[in-house]
Short mmCIF file of C-alpha atoms and ligand atoms in Angstrom, two decimals:
data_model
loop_
_atom_site.label_atom_id
_atom_site.label_comp_id
_atom_site.label_asym_id
_atom_site.label_seq_id
_atom_site.Cartn_x
_atom_site.Cartn_y
_atom_site.Cartn_z
CA MET D 1170 -10.35 39.18 34.60
CA GLN D 1171 -10.60 35.55 33.97
CA GLU D 1172 -13.77 34.32 32.31
CA LEU D 1173 -15.87 32.12 34.50
CA HIS D 1174 -16.56 28.77 33.10
CA HIS D 1175 -20.05 27.69 33.99
CA LEU D 1176 -20.36 23.76 34.67
CA SER D 1177 -21.98 22.57 31.58
CA VAL D 1178 -25.45 21.68 31.70
CA LYS D 1179 -26.68 17.99 31.82
CA ARG D 1180 -29.04 16.74 29.80
CA SER D 1181 -30.72 14.22 32.15
CA LEU D 1182 -30.23 13.11 35.90
CA THR D 1183 -31.77 11.13 38.72
CA VAL D 1184 -32.82 12.90 41.62
CA GLY D 1185 -35.00 10.63 44.33
CA GLY D 1186 -34.80 7.48 41.68
CA ASP D 1187 -36.61 9.25 39.20
CA ARG D 1188 -35.20 10.07 35.84
CA PHE D 1189 -35.82 13.63 35.30
CA LYS D 1190 -34.98 15.65 31.64
CA ILE D 1191 -33.60 19.08 30.90
CA TYR D 1192 -36.95 21.46 30.40
CA LEU D 1193 -35.53 25.24 30.80
CA ASP D 1194 -31.82 25.63 30.79
CA ARG D 1195 -30.26 28.57 33.30
CA LYS D 1196 -29.62 31.01 30.09
CA THR D 1197 -33.60 30.96 29.25
CA ILE D 1198 -34.18 31.12 32.81
CA ARG D 1199 -31.62 34.01 33.36
CA ASN D 1200 -33.33 36.00 30.23
CA ARG D 1201 -36.48 35.72 31.75
CA VAL D 1202 -35.95 36.71 35.04
CA SER D 1203 -33.93 40.07 33.90
CA GLU D 1204 -37.51 40.81 31.55
CA LEU D 1205 -39.67 40.51 34.56
CA GLY D 1206 -37.24 42.38 37.01
CA ALA D 1207 -37.39 45.04 34.45
CA GLU D 1208 -40.88 44.95 33.99
CA ILE D 1209 -41.04 45.36 37.64
CA SER D 1210 -39.25 48.20 37.95
CA THR D 1211 -40.90 50.21 35.61
CA ASP D 1212 -44.36 49.26 36.91
CA PHE D 1213 -43.15 50.20 40.52
CA ALA D 1214 -41.06 53.46 39.47
CA GLY D 1215 -41.23 55.87 42.61
CA ARG D 1216 -42.46 53.18 44.88
CA THR D 1217 -40.54 50.88 47.18
CA PRO D 1218 -42.40 47.71 46.94
CA ILE D 1219 -41.84 44.70 49.03
CA LEU D 1220 -41.44 41.17 47.48
CA ILE D 1221 -42.97 38.47 49.79
CA GLY D 1222 -41.09 34.95 48.86
CA VAL D 1223 -42.95 32.22 49.39
CA LEU D 1224 -40.66 29.25 51.42
CA ASN D 1225 -39.06 27.18 50.33
CA GLY D 1226 -39.32 26.98 46.75
CA ALA D 1227 -39.14 30.48 45.54
CA PHE D 1228 -35.99 31.13 47.36
CA MET D 1229 -34.19 30.99 43.99
CA PHE D 1230 -36.30 33.04 41.40
CA LEU D 1231 -36.34 35.61 44.31
CA ALA D 1232 -32.82 36.49 44.83
CA ASP D 1233 -32.54 36.39 41.15
CA LEU D 1234 -35.20 38.51 40.54
CA MET D 1235 -34.67 40.87 43.31
CA ARG D 1236 -31.32 41.52 41.58
CA SER D 1237 -32.60 42.15 38.42
CA ILE D 1238 -34.65 45.11 40.19
CA ASP D 1239 -33.44 48.63 39.82
CA ILE D 1240 -35.52 50.34 42.25
CA ASP D 1241 -35.67 50.48 45.87
CA CYS D 1242 -37.64 46.96 47.16
CA GLU D 1243 -37.49 45.04 50.25
CA VAL D 1244 -37.95 41.54 50.95
CA ASP D 1245 -40.33 39.41 53.71
CA PHE D 1246 -41.30 35.39 53.52
CA LEU D 1247 -43.84 33.63 54.25
CA LYS D 1248 -44.06 29.58 54.46
CA LEU D 1249 -47.06 27.50 53.94
CA SER D 1250 -47.00 23.51 54.40
CA SER D 1251 -45.64 21.19 51.34
CA TYR D 1252 -46.76 18.30 49.38
CA GLY D 1253 -44.21 16.61 51.01
CA ALA D 1254 -42.66 13.97 48.22
CA GLU D 1255 -45.98 14.24 46.15
CA LYS D 1256 -45.87 14.70 42.87
CA ILE D 1257 -49.88 15.54 42.61
CA SER D 1258 -51.51 18.43 44.29
CA SER D 1259 -53.13 17.74 47.57
CA GLY D 1260 -54.53 21.19 47.61
CA VAL D 1261 -54.55 21.42 51.52
CA VAL D 1262 -52.64 23.85 52.51
CA GLN D 1263 -51.38 25.81 55.91
CA GLU D 1264 -49.72 28.71 56.96
CA LEU D 1265 -46.61 27.99 58.91
CA LYS D 1266 -44.82 31.16 58.86
CA LYS D 1267 -46.23 34.25 58.79
CA ILE D 1268 -44.55 37.30 57.35
CA ASP D 1269 -43.11 39.42 59.99
CA ALA D 1270 -42.87 42.89 58.16
CA SER D 1271 -46.00 45.14 58.00
CA ILE D 1272 -47.10 45.39 54.88
CA GLU D 1273 -50.38 47.85 55.45
CA GLY D 1274 -50.51 50.59 52.81
CA ARG D 1275 -47.35 48.94 50.93
CA HIS D 1276 -47.18 47.63 47.52
CA VAL D 1277 -46.80 43.86 48.29
CA ILE D 1278 -45.51 41.39 45.36
CA VAL D 1279 -46.09 38.00 46.26
CA VAL D 1280 -42.93 35.68 44.53
CA GLU D 1281 -43.66 31.98 43.81
CA ASP D 1282 -41.75 29.37 42.28
CA ILE D 1283 -44.83 27.91 40.46
CA VAL D 1284 -48.45 28.09 40.23
CA ASP D 1285 -50.43 24.73 39.65
CA THR D 1286 -53.98 24.49 40.75
CA GLY D 1287 -53.42 27.78 42.19
CA LEU D 1288 -54.90 26.79 45.70
CA SER D 1289 -52.01 27.90 47.33
CA MET D 1290 -51.90 31.33 45.48
CA GLU D 1291 -55.69 31.98 46.52
CA PHE D 1292 -54.90 31.46 50.02
CA ILE D 1293 -51.77 33.65 50.00
CA LEU D 1294 -53.94 36.41 48.60
CA LYS D 1295 -56.37 36.03 50.82
CA ILE D 1296 -54.27 36.27 53.62
CA MET D 1297 -52.26 39.20 52.18
CA SER D 1298 -55.32 41.08 51.65
CA GLU D 1299 -56.26 40.79 55.30
CA TYR D 1300 -53.04 43.35 55.77
CA ASN D 1301 -54.81 45.92 53.67
CA PRO D 1302 -51.87 46.52 51.33
CA ALA D 1303 -51.63 49.49 49.06
CA SER D 1304 -51.52 47.01 46.03
CA LEU D 1305 -51.32 43.22 45.64
CA SER D 1306 -49.32 41.66 42.88
CA VAL D 1307 -48.05 38.35 41.73
CA ALA D 1308 -44.72 37.09 40.13
CA THR D 1309 -44.21 33.45 39.54
CA LEU D 1310 -41.45 31.97 37.60
CA LEU D 1311 -44.09 29.04 36.02
CA HIS D 1312 -47.68 28.44 35.64
CA LYS D 1313 -49.34 25.46 34.95
CA THR D 1314 -51.93 27.02 32.64
CA ASP D 1315 -53.94 23.51 32.07
CA ALA D 1316 -54.02 22.62 35.92
CA THR D 1317 -54.86 25.69 37.38
CA LYS D 1318 -58.94 25.30 38.56
CA VAL D 1319 -59.10 28.52 40.93
CA ASP D 1320 -59.47 32.23 38.97
CA VAL D 1321 -56.43 34.06 40.79
CA ARG D 1322 -54.59 37.07 38.72
CA LEU D 1323 -51.08 36.49 37.88
CA ASP D 1324 -49.26 39.98 36.94
CA TYR D 1325 -45.70 38.47 36.17
CA VAL D 1326 -45.42 35.06 34.74
CA GLY D 1327 -42.04 33.72 33.60
CA PHE D 1328 -43.30 30.53 31.39
CA ARG D 1329 -46.54 29.14 30.91
CA ILE D 1330 -46.02 25.24 31.09
CA LYS D 1331 -47.89 21.82 30.53
CA ASN D 1332 -49.24 19.95 33.52
CA LEU D 1333 -45.64 18.24 33.89
CA PHE D 1334 -43.88 17.97 36.78
CA VAL D 1335 -40.53 20.15 37.09
CA ILE D 1336 -37.74 20.09 39.51
CA GLY D 1337 -34.70 22.55 40.14
CA TYR D 1338 -33.86 26.01 40.41
CA GLY D 1339 -35.53 25.98 43.56
CA LEU D 1340 -38.14 23.32 43.04
CA ASP D 1341 -37.74 20.12 44.88
CA TYR D 1342 -38.61 16.53 44.60
CA GLY D 1343 -38.93 15.32 48.04
CA GLN D 1344 -36.56 18.15 49.12
CA LEU D 1345 -34.04 17.31 46.86
CA GLY D 1346 -33.11 19.08 43.37
CA ARG D 1347 -33.57 22.83 44.57
CA ASN D 1348 -30.04 23.44 44.07
CA LEU D 1349 -30.17 22.35 40.23
CA ALA D 1350 -29.53 25.49 38.24
CA ASP D 1351 -31.62 24.12 35.63
CA ILE D 1352 -34.98 22.99 35.57
CA TYR D 1353 -35.72 19.63 34.97
CA VAL D 1354 -39.12 17.25 33.89
CA ILE D 1355 -39.93 14.10 34.76
CA GLU D 1356 -39.03 11.64 32.37
CA ASP D 1357 -42.64 9.51 32.49
CA ASP D 1358 -45.05 12.34 32.35
CA SER D 1359 -43.60 13.91 29.20
P1 5GP N 2187 -50.75 24.84 43.52
O1 5GP N 2187 -51.59 24.72 45.22
O2 5GP N 2187 -51.00 25.75 42.67
O3 5GP N 2187 -51.18 23.60 43.02
O4 5GP N 2187 -49.30 24.42 44.03
C1 5GP N 2187 -48.40 24.94 44.37
C2 5GP N 2187 -47.30 24.43 44.85
O5 5GP N 2187 -47.21 23.00 44.77
C3 5GP N 2187 -45.89 25.04 44.42
O6 5GP N 2187 -45.81 26.06 45.46
C4 5GP N 2187 -44.86 23.93 44.66
O7 5GP N 2187 -44.58 23.76 45.87
C5 5GP N 2187 -45.78 22.83 44.69
N1 5GP N 2187 -45.63 22.02 43.03
C6 5GP N 2187 -46.74 22.37 42.27
N2 5GP N 2187 -46.33 21.98 40.60
C7 5GP N 2187 -44.77 21.78 41.27
C8 5GP N 2187 -43.69 20.89 40.04
O8 5GP N 2187 -44.14 20.69 39.24
N3 5GP N 2187 -42.94 20.63 40.90
C9 5GP N 2187 -42.75 20.78 42.23
N4 5GP N 2187 -41.71 20.66 42.48
N5 5GP N 2187 -43.75 21.19 43.25
C10 5GP N 2187 -44.69 21.70 42.38
#
């Protein structure tokens, strides 16, 4: 079979009128996501965890993470209010879509794109724990370690990054940029 030729990774681009430059390329992301999937498969062997994706940003990471998990697992989604086109976390979060699955007694893994202040994750974990799951874990692709204000336990972290605004691989800038296969950082901030 003919080898697939991927589009080459762009070094920089414009989204929503701002310039962004490459930060994490697709190969780096793919390798790390595979490692996280392997870790989860080992940690949850013999159980059937349910992955709860946080919409919208986590959909791409969740899809790749799930394909890297080789034990039985299920999926569901919740949605929080977003910060709109803002680059700074307002910290004000609301639940816009609840999960449909019953997670009482289940092994739940919340899957997020990025943990910034940690306020969204703190809010999600509070809601999830009220359903009495058997266990509650967190997988996040990115963690802005210096920006995190609250103490949330992150079990699976793809990359620890600086306090910079990033887009791509599900992460948006005013709803744009989610379709990028690579992660980019805004040029002004770096
Ligand atoms: P937190 O509540 O931890 O401050 O923020 C989490 C949410 O803020 C993420 O799920 C994401 O929607 C948004 N966010 C935080 N930092 C970034 C960033 O650098 N880029 C993008 N696109 N969204 C971000």
